[in-house]
């Protein structure tokens, strides 16, 4: 009986390669997108028009995310795009996505990314007004 193949390669080899590539992807998201988003959130918060500036910078961040797409695991992309997947390829793809792309895994592996995007989104949606008019007076500041 022959070895099981995914994308013409042994299954264990594909799983290992994709498993090693996902931490690199999340590192790029954390260090590049997350830290840039946090910086942008601070810049937008301090500006005269934080909402407008925040939305503009959110679009810039989406461009950054698009520009680092080549760090996403190549074999995973190929497996996703493949037409007429075998049953084994479907199972491997679903298993890899459940393991590496679940919400809990994304929160654990990409905390700076989520905090940065969340902060920028909050500023773009009026957090400065909320903080200065509601939150700070509630805290007695």
PDB file of C-alpha atoms in Angstrom:
ATOM      1  CA  UNK A   1       0.000   0.000   0.000  1.00  0.00           C
ATOM      2  CA  UNK A   2       1.405   3.410  -0.981  1.00  0.00           C
ATOM      3  CA  UNK A   3       1.829   6.450   1.191  1.00  0.00           C
ATOM      4  CA  UNK A   4      -1.066   8.872   1.469  1.00  0.00           C
ATOM      5  CA  UNK A   5      -0.386  12.026  -0.526  1.00  0.00           C
ATOM      6  CA  UNK A   6      -1.623  15.590  -0.222  1.00  0.00           C
ATOM      7  CA  UNK A   7      -0.666  17.946  -3.044  1.00  0.00           C
ATOM      8  CA  UNK A   8       1.552  15.149  -4.340  1.00  0.00           C
ATOM      9  CA  UNK A   9       3.574  15.013  -1.123  1.00  0.00           C
ATOM     10  CA  UNK A  10       3.427  12.753   1.942  1.00  0.00           C
ATOM     11  CA  UNK A  11       0.743  13.908   4.398  1.00  0.00           C
ATOM     12  CA  UNK A  12       3.063  14.143   7.395  1.00  0.00           C
ATOM     13  CA  UNK A  13       5.494  16.307   5.416  1.00  0.00           C
ATOM     14  CA  UNK A  14       2.717  18.728   4.386  1.00  0.00           C
ATOM     15  CA  UNK A  15       1.346  18.945   7.927  1.00  0.00           C
ATOM     16  CA  UNK A  16       4.827  19.543   9.361  1.00  0.00           C
ATOM     17  CA  UNK A  17       5.672  22.271   6.840  1.00  0.00           C
ATOM     18  CA  UNK A  18       2.378  24.098   7.334  1.00  0.00           C
ATOM     19  CA  UNK A  19       2.648  23.719  11.114  1.00  0.00           C
ATOM     20  CA  UNK A  20       6.080  25.352  11.068  1.00  0.00           C
ATOM     21  CA  UNK A  21       4.906  28.203   8.826  1.00  0.00           C
ATOM     22  CA  UNK A  22       1.934  29.378  10.910  1.00  0.00           C
ATOM     23  CA  UNK A  23       4.025  30.697  13.840  1.00  0.00           C
ATOM     24  CA  UNK A  24       5.972  32.828  11.336  1.00  0.00           C
ATOM     25  CA  UNK A  25       2.676  34.179   9.975  1.00  0.00           C
ATOM     26  CA  UNK A  26       1.426  35.113  13.441  1.00  0.00           C
ATOM     27  CA  UNK A  27       4.798  36.665  14.307  1.00  0.00           C
ATOM     28  CA  UNK A  28       4.503  38.936  11.266  1.00  0.00           C
ATOM     29  CA  UNK A  29       0.933  39.833  12.211  1.00  0.00           C
ATOM     30  CA  UNK A  30       1.997  40.653  15.766  1.00  0.00           C
ATOM     31  CA  UNK A  31       5.177  42.559  15.016  1.00  0.00           C
ATOM     32  CA  UNK A  32       4.253  44.352  11.817  1.00  0.00           C
ATOM     33  CA  UNK A  33       0.492  44.802  11.868  1.00  0.00           C
ATOM     34  CA  UNK A  34      -0.091  44.790  15.634  1.00  0.00           C
ATOM     35  CA  UNK A  35       2.606  47.254  16.603  1.00  0.00           C
ATOM     36  CA  UNK A  36       1.862  49.492  13.633  1.00  0.00           C
ATOM     37  CA  UNK A  37      -1.838  49.492  14.538  1.00  0.00           C
ATOM     38  CA  UNK A  38      -1.058  50.430  18.140  1.00  0.00           C
ATOM     39  CA  UNK A  39       1.151  53.262  16.950  1.00  0.00           C
ATOM     40  CA  UNK A  40      -1.509  54.435  14.524  1.00  0.00           C
ATOM     41  CA  UNK A  41      -4.153  54.279  17.270  1.00  0.00           C
ATOM     42  CA  UNK A  42      -2.007  56.559  19.435  1.00  0.00           C
ATOM     43  CA  UNK A  43      -1.433  58.964  16.561  1.00  0.00           C
ATOM     44  CA  UNK A  44      -5.125  59.060  15.667  1.00  0.00           C
ATOM     45  CA  UNK A  45      -6.162  59.506  19.319  1.00  0.00           C
ATOM     46  CA  UNK A  46      -3.909  62.556  19.674  1.00  0.00           C
ATOM     47  CA  UNK A  47      -5.075  64.141  16.423  1.00  0.00           C
ATOM     48  CA  UNK A  48      -7.717  66.863  16.125  1.00  0.00           C
ATOM     49  CA  UNK A  49     -10.050  64.500  14.225  1.00  0.00           C
ATOM     50  CA  UNK A  50      -9.358  61.028  15.655  1.00  0.00           C
ATOM     51  CA  UNK A  51     -12.279  59.269  13.964  1.00  0.00           C
ATOM     52  CA  UNK A  52     -11.408  60.443  10.478  1.00  0.00           C
ATOM     53  CA  UNK A  53      -7.704  59.810  10.973  1.00  0.00           C
ATOM     54  CA  UNK A  54      -8.453  56.416  12.564  1.00  0.00           C
ATOM     55  CA  UNK A  55     -10.512  55.241   9.582  1.00  0.00           C
ATOM     56  CA  UNK A  56      -7.848  56.435   7.174  1.00  0.00           C
ATOM     57  CA  UNK A  57      -5.192  54.533   9.101  1.00  0.00           C
ATOM     58  CA  UNK A  58      -7.389  51.413   9.239  1.00  0.00           C
ATOM     59  CA  UNK A  59      -7.356  51.382   5.446  1.00  0.00           C
ATOM     60  CA  UNK A  60      -3.569  51.732   5.532  1.00  0.00           C
ATOM     61  CA  UNK A  61      -3.372  48.748   7.903  1.00  0.00           C
ATOM     62  CA  UNK A  62      -5.525  46.681   5.542  1.00  0.00           C
ATOM     63  CA  UNK A  63      -2.960  47.481   2.850  1.00  0.00           C
ATOM     64  CA  UNK A  64      -0.191  46.296   5.168  1.00  0.00           C
ATOM     65  CA  UNK A  65      -2.058  43.045   5.854  1.00  0.00           C
ATOM     66  CA  UNK A  66      -2.465  42.550   2.113  1.00  0.00           C
ATOM     67  CA  UNK A  67       1.226  43.260   1.524  1.00  0.00           C
ATOM     68  CA  UNK A  68       2.403  40.557   3.958  1.00  0.00           C
ATOM     69  CA  UNK A  69       0.106  37.881   2.541  1.00  0.00           C
ATOM     70  CA  UNK A  70       3.114  36.042   1.065  1.00  0.00           C
ATOM     71  CA  UNK A  71       4.082  35.010   4.623  1.00  0.00           C
ATOM     72  CA  UNK A  72       0.868  32.984   4.908  1.00  0.00           C
ATOM     73  CA  UNK A  73       1.784  29.277   4.573  1.00  0.00           C
ATOM     74  CA  UNK A  74       2.160  28.555   0.860  1.00  0.00           C
ATOM     75  CA  UNK A  75       1.070  24.921   1.042  1.00  0.00           C
ATOM     76  CA  UNK A  76      -2.047  25.894   2.972  1.00  0.00           C
ATOM     77  CA  UNK A  77      -2.926  28.428   0.262  1.00  0.00           C
ATOM     78  CA  UNK A  78      -2.373  25.797  -2.431  1.00  0.00           C
ATOM     79  CA  UNK A  79      -4.527  23.288  -0.588  1.00  0.00           C
ATOM     80  CA  UNK A  80      -7.322  25.856  -0.171  1.00  0.00           C
ATOM     81  CA  UNK A  81      -7.270  26.796  -3.864  1.00  0.00           C
ATOM     82  CA  UNK A  82      -7.085  23.260  -5.206  1.00  0.00           C
ATOM     83  CA  UNK A  83     -10.154  22.164  -7.140  1.00  0.00           C
ATOM     84  CA  UNK A  84     -11.503  18.632  -6.711  1.00  0.00           C
ATOM     85  CA  UNK A  85      -9.783  17.869  -3.426  1.00  0.00           C
ATOM     86  CA  UNK A  86      -9.555  14.254  -2.364  1.00  0.00           C
ATOM     87  CA  UNK A  87     -11.276  13.236   0.862  1.00  0.00           C
ATOM     88  CA  UNK A  88      -7.888  13.141   2.587  1.00  0.00           C
ATOM     89  CA  UNK A  89      -7.044  16.656   1.399  1.00  0.00           C
ATOM     90  CA  UNK A  90     -10.369  17.978   2.723  1.00  0.00           C
ATOM     91  CA  UNK A  91      -9.759  16.341   6.099  1.00  0.00           C
ATOM     92  CA  UNK A  92      -6.178  17.655   6.294  1.00  0.00           C
ATOM     93  CA  UNK A  93      -7.296  21.179   5.326  1.00  0.00           C
ATOM     94  CA  UNK A  94     -10.116  21.238   7.888  1.00  0.00           C
ATOM     95  CA  UNK A  95      -7.819  19.828  10.558  1.00  0.00           C
ATOM     96  CA  UNK A  96      -5.093  22.386   9.894  1.00  0.00           C
ATOM     97  CA  UNK A  97      -7.608  25.245   9.926  1.00  0.00           C
ATOM     98  CA  UNK A  98      -9.145  24.002  13.171  1.00  0.00           C
ATOM     99  CA  UNK A  99      -5.704  23.742  14.761  1.00  0.00           C
ATOM    100  CA  UNK A 100      -4.061  26.935  13.514  1.00  0.00           C
ATOM    101  CA  UNK A 101      -6.863  29.300  12.452  1.00  0.00           C
ATOM    102  CA  UNK A 102      -9.431  28.870  15.204  1.00  0.00           C
ATOM    103  CA  UNK A 103     -10.422  31.988  17.127  1.00  0.00           C
ATOM    104  CA  UNK A 104      -8.850  30.763  20.369  1.00  0.00           C
ATOM    105  CA  UNK A 105      -5.552  29.948  18.614  1.00  0.00           C
ATOM    106  CA  UNK A 106      -5.583  33.305  16.825  1.00  0.00           C
ATOM    107  CA  UNK A 107      -6.086  35.107  20.159  1.00  0.00           C
ATOM    108  CA  UNK A 108      -3.270  33.152  21.802  1.00  0.00           C
ATOM    109  CA  UNK A 109      -0.803  33.454  18.906  1.00  0.00           C
ATOM    110  CA  UNK A 110      -1.711  36.997  17.828  1.00  0.00           C
ATOM    111  CA  UNK A 111      -2.483  39.080  20.935  1.00  0.00           C
ATOM    112  CA  UNK A 112      -0.627  42.211  19.836  1.00  0.00           C
ATOM    113  CA  UNK A 113      -2.345  42.042  16.470  1.00  0.00           C
ATOM    114  CA  UNK A 114      -5.816  41.924  18.049  1.00  0.00           C
ATOM    115  CA  UNK A 115      -5.055  44.625  20.621  1.00  0.00           C
ATOM    116  CA  UNK A 116      -3.628  46.897  17.913  1.00  0.00           C
ATOM    117  CA  UNK A 117      -6.500  46.392  15.496  1.00  0.00           C
ATOM    118  CA  UNK A 118      -9.005  46.744  18.342  1.00  0.00           C
ATOM    119  CA  UNK A 119      -7.425  49.974  19.586  1.00  0.00           C
ATOM    120  CA  UNK A 120      -7.356  51.496  16.121  1.00  0.00           C
ATOM    121  CA  UNK A 121     -10.940  50.432  15.472  1.00  0.00           C
ATOM    122  CA  UNK A 122     -12.020  51.900  18.837  1.00  0.00           C
ATOM    123  CA  UNK A 123     -10.381  55.245  18.075  1.00  0.00           C
ATOM    124  CA  UNK A 124     -11.927  55.273  14.600  1.00  0.00           C
ATOM    125  CA  UNK A 125     -15.346  54.708  16.174  1.00  0.00           C
ATOM    126  CA  UNK A 126     -15.198  57.560  18.691  1.00  0.00           C
ATOM    127  CA  UNK A 127     -13.357  56.180  21.719  1.00  0.00           C
ATOM    128  CA  UNK A 128     -11.786  59.590  22.399  1.00  0.00           C
ATOM    129  CA  UNK A 129     -15.217  61.176  22.868  1.00  0.00           C
ATOM    130  CA  UNK A 130     -16.316  58.292  25.083  1.00  0.00           C
ATOM    131  CA  UNK A 131     -13.133  58.463  27.142  1.00  0.00           C
ATOM    132  CA  UNK A 132     -13.134  62.220  27.659  1.00  0.00           C
ATOM    133  CA  UNK A 133     -16.872  62.708  28.213  1.00  0.00           C
ATOM    134  CA  UNK A 134     -17.933  59.515  29.988  1.00  0.00           C
ATOM    135  CA  UNK A 135     -15.033  57.419  31.242  1.00  0.00           C
ATOM    136  CA  UNK A 136     -12.721  60.044  32.744  1.00  0.00           C
ATOM    137  CA  UNK A 137     -15.509  61.892  34.637  1.00  0.00           C
ATOM    138  CA  UNK A 138     -16.694  58.538  35.997  1.00  0.00           C
ATOM    139  CA  UNK A 139     -13.186  57.941  37.326  1.00  0.00           C
ATOM    140  CA  UNK A 140     -13.085  61.445  38.806  1.00  0.00           C
ATOM    141  CA  UNK A 141     -10.475  62.784  36.415  1.00  0.00           C
TER     142      UNK A 141
END
